[in-house]
Coordinates of C-alpha atoms in Angstrom, one line a residue:
M1 CA 84.1 -9.8 65.9
A2 CA 86.0 -10.4 69.1
Q3 CA 84.7 -13.8 70.1
Q4 CA 85.9 -17.0 68.5
E5 CA 83.4 -18.4 66.0
D6 CA 82.8 -22.0 65.4
E7 CA 81.8 -23.2 61.9
N8 CA 78.1 -23.6 62.9
Y9 CA 77.7 -20.0 64.1
I10 CA 75.4 -18.2 61.8
W11 CA 76.3 -14.5 61.6
Q12 CA 75.5 -13.7 58.0
D13 CA 71.9 -12.6 58.5
R14 CA 72.3 -11.5 62.1
E15 CA 75.2 -8.9 61.9
I16 CA 76.5 -5.9 60.1
R17 CA 80.2 -6.1 59.3
F18 CA 82.4 -3.5 57.7
D19 CA 85.5 -4.2 55.6
I20 CA 85.2 -8.0 55.9
P21 CA 88.2 -10.2 55.0
P22 CA 88.0 -12.2 51.8
A23 CA 87.0 -15.4 53.7
D24 CA 83.7 -13.7 54.8
F25 CA 82.7 -13.2 51.2
D26 CA 82.3 -16.9 50.9
L27 CA 78.8 -18.2 51.1
R28 CA 78.1 -20.4 54.1
R29 CA 76.3 -23.7 53.9
G30 CA 72.7 -23.0 52.9
E31 CA 73.4 -19.6 51.6
F32 CA 73.0 -18.9 47.9
E33 CA 73.4 -15.9 45.6
I34 CA 70.1 -14.5 44.2
D35 CA 71.4 -11.6 42.2
S36 CA 74.5 -9.6 41.5
I37 CA 74.3 -6.0 40.4
D38 CA 77.2 -4.0 39.0
S39 CA 77.5 -0.2 39.1
I40 CA 76.1 0.4 42.6
E41 CA 77.3 3.3 44.6
D42 CA 77.5 3.3 48.4
T43 CA 76.2 6.9 48.4
K44 CA 76.4 7.5 52.2
G45 CA 79.7 5.9 53.2
N46 CA 81.6 6.0 49.9
N47 CA 80.0 8.6 47.7
G48 CA 81.5 8.6 44.3
E49 CA 82.8 5.1 44.6
K50 CA 81.5 2.6 42.1
G51 CA 80.9 -0.9 43.4
S52 CA 78.9 -4.1 43.1
L53 CA 76.1 -5.5 45.2
V54 CA 75.6 -9.2 45.8
I55 CA 72.2 -10.2 47.1
T56 CA 72.0 -13.6 48.8
N57 CA 69.2 -15.2 50.8
L58 CA 70.8 -14.0 54.1
R59 CA 72.5 -10.7 53.4
M60 CA 73.6 -7.9 51.1
I61 CA 77.3 -7.5 50.3
W62 CA 78.6 -4.3 48.7
S63 CA 82.2 -4.0 47.7
S64 CA 84.2 -1.3 45.9
M65 CA 85.4 -2.1 42.4
K66 CA 88.5 -0.1 42.8
N67 CA 89.4 -1.4 46.3
P68 CA 87.5 -4.6 47.3
R69 CA 88.8 -4.2 50.9
I70 CA 86.2 -1.4 51.2
N71 CA 83.0 -3.4 51.7
L72 CA 79.9 -4.0 53.7
S73 CA 77.9 -7.1 54.8
I74 CA 74.4 -6.3 55.9
G75 CA 72.3 -9.2 57.4
Y76 CA 68.6 -9.0 56.7
N77 CA 67.7 -9.6 60.4
C78 CA 69.3 -6.2 61.2
I79 CA 67.1 -4.3 58.7
I80 CA 64.4 -2.1 60.2
S81 CA 63.0 -0.6 57.0
I82 CA 63.8 -0.2 53.3
T83 CA 62.6 2.9 51.5
I84 CA 63.2 4.9 48.3
H85 CA 64.1 8.6 48.4
T86 CA 66.1 11.1 46.4
A87 CA 69.9 11.2 47.2
N88 CA 72.8 13.3 46.0
S89 CA 75.2 11.1 44.2
R90 CA 78.6 12.3 42.9
L91 CA 78.2 9.9 40.0
R92 CA 74.5 10.4 39.2
G93 CA 73.6 13.7 40.8
H94 CA 70.2 14.0 42.3
T95 CA 68.5 10.6 41.7
Q96 CA 66.4 8.0 43.5
A97 CA 68.3 5.7 45.8
L98 CA 67.6 2.8 48.1
Y99 CA 67.7 3.8 51.8
V100 CA 68.3 0.9 54.2
L101 CA 67.8 1.6 57.9
T102 CA 69.3 -1.0 60.3
K103 CA 70.0 -1.7 63.9
F104 CA 72.9 -3.8 65.3
N105 CA 74.3 -4.0 68.8
S106 CA 72.1 -1.1 70.0
S107 CA 73.5 1.1 67.2
R108 CA 71.5 2.3 64.2
F109 CA 73.0 2.5 60.8
E110 CA 71.7 4.0 57.5
F111 CA 72.9 2.8 54.2
I112 CA 72.1 4.5 50.8
F113 CA 72.7 2.7 47.6
T114 CA 72.4 4.3 44.1
N115 CA 72.1 2.4 40.9
L116 CA 74.4 4.1 38.4
V117 CA 72.4 2.6 35.5
K118 CA 69.6 4.9 34.4
N119 CA 66.0 3.8 34.4
S120 CA 66.8 0.5 36.1
P121 CA 64.4 -0.5 39.0
R122 CA 66.3 -3.8 39.6
L123 CA 68.1 -2.6 42.7
F124 CA 64.8 -1.6 44.4
T125 CA 62.6 -4.5 43.3
T126 CA 65.1 -7.3 44.1
V127 CA 66.2 -6.1 47.5
Q128 CA 62.7 -5.3 48.7
A129 CA 61.3 -8.6 47.5
V130 CA 64.1 -10.7 49.0
H131 CA 63.8 -8.9 52.3
R132 CA 60.1 -9.5 52.3
A133 CA 60.7 -13.2 51.7
Y134 CA 63.1 -13.3 54.6
E135 CA 60.7 -11.6 56.9
T136 CA 57.8 -14.0 56.1
S137 CA 59.9 -17.1 56.7
K138 CA 61.2 -16.5 60.3
L139 CA 59.8 -19.8 61.6
Y140 CA 62.6 -21.6 59.8
R141 CA 65.2 -19.7 61.8
D142 CA 63.7 -18.3 65.0
L143 CA 62.4 -19.9 68.1
K144 CA 58.7 -19.1 68.6
L145 CA 56.6 -19.4 71.8
R146 CA 52.8 -19.3 71.7
G147 CA 52.6 -18.8 68.0
A148 CA 49.7 -19.4 65.5
I149 CA 51.3 -22.6 64.3
V150 CA 48.6 -25.2 65.1
R151 CA 45.0 -25.4 63.9
D152 CA 42.5 -28.1 64.9
K153 CA 45.2 -30.1 66.6
E154 CA 47.3 -30.3 63.5
L155 CA 50.6 -28.5 62.7
L156 CA 50.5 -25.8 60.0
L157 CA 53.3 -26.9 57.7
L158 CA 55.8 -24.4 56.2
P159 CA 56.3 -24.5 52.4
Q160 CA 59.4 -26.8 52.5
E161 CA 58.5 -28.7 55.6
Q162 CA 57.9 -32.4 56.0
V163 CA 56.6 -34.2 59.1
Y164 CA 58.8 -37.2 60.1
T165 CA 57.3 -38.2 63.4
K166 CA 54.2 -37.2 65.4
T167 CA 54.1 -38.4 69.0
S168 CA 51.1 -38.1 71.3
G169 CA 51.3 -38.1 75.1
V170 CA 54.4 -36.0 75.5
W171 CA 54.7 -33.9 78.7
N172 CA 56.2 -30.5 78.6
L173 CA 58.1 -30.1 81.9
S174 CA 58.2 -26.3 82.0
S175 CA 55.8 -26.1 84.9
D176 CA 55.6 -27.9 88.2
Q177 CA 52.8 -30.2 87.2
G178 CA 53.7 -30.6 83.5
N179 CA 51.5 -30.2 80.5
L180 CA 50.3 -33.1 78.3
G181 CA 50.6 -32.5 74.6
T182 CA 51.7 -33.6 71.1
F183 CA 55.3 -33.6 69.8
Y184 CA 56.2 -33.1 66.1
I185 CA 59.6 -33.8 64.5
T186 CA 60.0 -32.3 61.0
N187 CA 62.8 -31.7 58.6
V188 CA 63.3 -28.1 59.9
R189 CA 62.1 -27.9 63.5
I190 CA 60.7 -29.5 66.7
V191 CA 57.1 -28.5 67.7
W192 CA 55.2 -29.2 70.8
F193 CA 51.7 -28.0 71.7
A194 CA 49.3 -28.7 74.7
N195 CA 46.3 -30.8 74.0
L196 CA 44.0 -28.7 76.1
A197 CA 45.2 -25.3 74.7
E198 CA 46.9 -25.5 71.3
N199 CA 48.0 -21.9 71.6
F200 CA 50.4 -23.0 74.4
N201 CA 53.1 -24.2 72.1
V202 CA 56.8 -23.9 71.2
S203 CA 58.5 -24.1 67.8
I204 CA 62.2 -24.8 67.9
P205 CA 64.2 -24.7 64.6
Y206 CA 67.2 -26.9 64.3
L207 CA 69.2 -23.7 63.5
Q208 CA 68.6 -22.6 67.2
I209 CA 69.3 -25.9 68.9
K210 CA 72.6 -25.9 70.7
S211 CA 72.4 -29.5 72.1
V212 CA 70.0 -32.4 72.9
R213 CA 70.4 -35.0 75.6
I214 CA 68.6 -37.2 78.1
R215 CA 68.7 -36.0 81.7
D216 CA 67.1 -37.1 84.9
S217 CA 64.3 -34.8 86.3
K218 CA 61.8 -35.0 89.1
F219 CA 59.4 -36.5 86.5
G220 CA 62.0 -39.2 85.6
P221 CA 64.2 -39.4 82.5
A222 CA 63.5 -36.4 80.2
F223 CA 64.5 -35.4 76.7
V224 CA 66.2 -31.9 77.1
I225 CA 66.8 -29.4 74.3
E226 CA 69.2 -26.5 74.9
T227 CA 68.8 -23.5 72.5
T228 CA 71.5 -21.1 71.3
P229 CA 72.2 -17.9 73.2
Q230 CA 70.9 -16.0 70.2
S231 CA 67.4 -17.5 70.8
G232 CA 67.4 -16.9 74.5
G233 CA 69.4 -19.8 75.8
Y234 CA 66.3 -21.8 76.8
V235 CA 66.5 -25.3 78.4
L236 CA 63.3 -27.2 77.5
G237 CA 62.4 -30.6 79.0
F238 CA 60.0 -33.2 77.7
R239 CA 58.9 -36.5 79.1
V240 CA 58.3 -39.3 76.6
D241 CA 56.9 -42.6 77.6
P242 CA 57.8 -45.4 77.4
P243 CA 61.6 -45.3 77.8
D244 CA 62.1 -47.0 74.5
K245 CA 60.2 -44.2 72.8
L246 CA 62.3 -41.7 74.6
Q247 CA 65.4 -43.2 73.1
E248 CA 63.9 -43.2 69.7
V249 CA 63.0 -39.5 69.9
F250 CA 66.5 -38.6 71.2
K251 CA 68.3 -40.5 68.4
E252 CA 66.0 -39.1 65.7
V253 CA 66.4 -35.5 66.8
S254 CA 70.2 -35.9 67.3
S255 CA 70.5 -37.3 63.8
L256 CA 68.3 -34.6 62.1
H257 CA 70.2 -31.8 64.0
K258 CA 73.5 -33.1 62.7
L259 CA 72.2 -33.5 59.2
F260 CA 70.6 -30.1 59.2
S261 CA 73.9 -28.5 60.3
V262 CA 75.5 -29.9 57.1
N263 CA 72.7 -28.8 54.9
P264 CA 70.6 -26.1 56.6
I265 CA 67.3 -24.8 55.2
F266 CA 66.8 -21.1 55.8
G267 CA 63.4 -20.9 54.2
I268 CA 63.9 -18.0 51.8
E269 CA 62.6 -19.0 48.3
F270 CA 63.3 -16.5 45.6
T271 CA 64.4 -16.5 42.0
V272 CA 65.1 -13.7 39.5
E273 CA 62.9 -14.4 36.5
E274 CA 64.6 -12.0 34.1
K275 CA 68.2 -11.4 35.0
P276 CA 69.8 -8.9 32.6
L277 CA 72.9 -10.1 30.7
S278 CA 76.2 -8.4 31.3
L279 CA 77.7 -6.1 28.7
Q280 CA 80.2 -8.8 27.6
D281 CA 77.3 -11.3 27.1
L282 CA 75.4 -8.7 25.1
K283 CA 78.2 -8.3 22.6
E284 CA 77.7 -10.1 19.3
K285 CA 80.1 -10.7 16.4
H286 CA 79.5 -8.8 13.2
K287 CA 78.0 -10.8 10.4
V288 CA 76.5 -10.2 7.0
D289 CA 72.9 -11.3 6.7
D290 CA 72.3 -13.6 3.7
I291 CA 68.9 -12.3 2.6
E292 CA 67.2 -11.3 -0.6
I293 CA 64.9 -8.3 -0.5
I294 CA 61.8 -8.7 -2.7
G295 CA 59.4 -5.8 -3.1
E296 CA 55.7 -6.1 -3.0
D297 CA 53.9 -6.7 -6.3
D298 CA 52.2 -3.3 -6.6
T299 CA 55.3 -1.3 -5.8
S300 CA 57.5 -3.5 -8.0
D301 CA 55.1 -2.9 -11.0
A302 CA 55.0 0.9 -10.5
F303 CA 58.7 1.1 -10.2
A304 CA 59.3 -1.0 -13.4
A305 CA 56.8 1.1 -15.3
Y306 CA 58.7 4.2 -14.6
Y307 CA 61.9 2.8 -16.1
A308 CA 60.7 0.6 -19.0
D309 CA 58.0 -0.3 -21.4
G310 CA 57.3 -4.0 -21.2
G311 CA 60.5 -4.5 -19.3
N312 CA 62.8 -2.9 -21.9
K313 CA 63.5 0.9 -22.1
N314 CA 64.5 1.5 -25.7
S315 CA 63.9 5.3 -26.0
D316 CA 63.0 8.3 -24.0
R317 CA 59.4 9.7 -24.2
K318 CA 58.8 13.4 -24.8
P319 CA 58.8 15.6 -21.7
V320 CA 55.6 17.1 -20.5
F321 CA 54.8 19.6 -17.7
C322 CA 53.6 18.1 -14.5
P323 CA 51.4 20.5 -12.4
A324 CA 51.8 18.3 -9.2
L325 CA 55.6 18.8 -9.3
G326 CA 55.8 22.1 -11.2
L327 CA 58.5 20.5 -13.4
A328 CA 58.8 19.0 -16.9
V329 CA 59.0 15.2 -16.6
E330 CA 59.1 12.3 -19.1
K331 CA 55.6 11.4 -20.2
L332 CA 54.3 8.5 -18.1
R333 CA 53.1 5.3 -19.6
D334 CA 49.3 4.9 -19.7
G335 CA 47.8 3.7 -16.4
V336 CA 50.7 5.1 -14.3
T337 CA 50.4 8.2 -12.1
I338 CA 52.8 10.4 -10.2
E339 CA 51.1 9.4 -6.9
A340 CA 51.8 5.7 -7.6
L341 CA 55.5 6.5 -8.3
W342 CA 55.8 8.5 -5.1
S343 CA 54.4 5.6 -3.1
C344 CA 57.4 3.4 -3.9
T345 CA 59.4 2.3 -0.8

C-alpha cells in the first residue's frame, strides 16, 4: 500500500494484499485466530503448492509451506460470495473446492482453495460460518444512517453492547432548523435518533470516529464528531444543553474512543467446538496393556470339556466318526456337542 499507515488504521478486513511482509501476519489489536488448517492448496494462483490457511475474525491468510513469502491476506469486507464447486487440483485431481469471489479497489479477484485432506468439510464450514458472523455484525464496524436500530424509543442493543449514558434533548445540527432527539453512548458506538421519527437516526462506531471536539456553530457550542474517510468522512454536530452537560459528553466520548482504540471490539463471535488435533498430537507412545482376559462361563466350560474330564485329561477316548465334520474325532464327553465346541471364541 502506497500511503503511510498509522497504527490505528484498520486494513485487515478491508483489503486484499498479496505477498505481505512478515509484520502483516501479526494479528492487530482486537483480532484473534479462530482456526488454522494445514494442507490447503491455493488452486488458482499457486496450483500444486501446499500451504496453510489461518482464519481470524477479520481475514483469511494463506501462505505457502515451501516459501512463506508467497501468501495472501483476504479481508472479509472484500468478499462478495463464497461457494463450493469442483476444481482441478494438481495435488488432489478433480475435487470439491472453496471458491471465494472478492472485490477490492474496483477489481474483482477469485480465489480457489482446496483441502488436501480427503473427506474433511472443515475448510468449507469454518470459512462460511465465520464470514456469516462477520456479515451479521456490521453495526460494530460500519457507520449506519436511518437503520432499524431503535424500537419504541429504545435502542436495540448488540450482543456485546452496554449503554453507559442516555441523554435526552440533544439536537442534531445536520439541518438548518435542527432536530430534537435522544443521544446514546455505549461501549461500542454513539447513537442518536429523532424523537418524532425514530427511523431518522445515525449509528457511529468508535472504529469509524476520526476525532471529537467542541466547536462553535450558529446554534452555539456544539459537540462535533468527524468520521474516517472509509466511512464517508462525515462531520456530525450535536447541541447538548446545558454547557456542563456538553463538557461531560465530550469527555466521556473522548475517553471511550481512546480506550476502544487500545482494545477494539469487532463484534465477530465464533468458536470452533471440535478442532481436530495435529498429527503430532495424535501420536501416542507404545505401551503394553496390563489386562487379564477371562472368557464367559458357557464358552469356558465347553472349551474345558473338550480337553479334559473333570479338569484332568488322563487318557484319550476312542475315535468315532462325526457326520457333521466327515471326520473321525475323539469321542465327546456326555452333554457336549460339536456345535458347542464350534461356538468357542
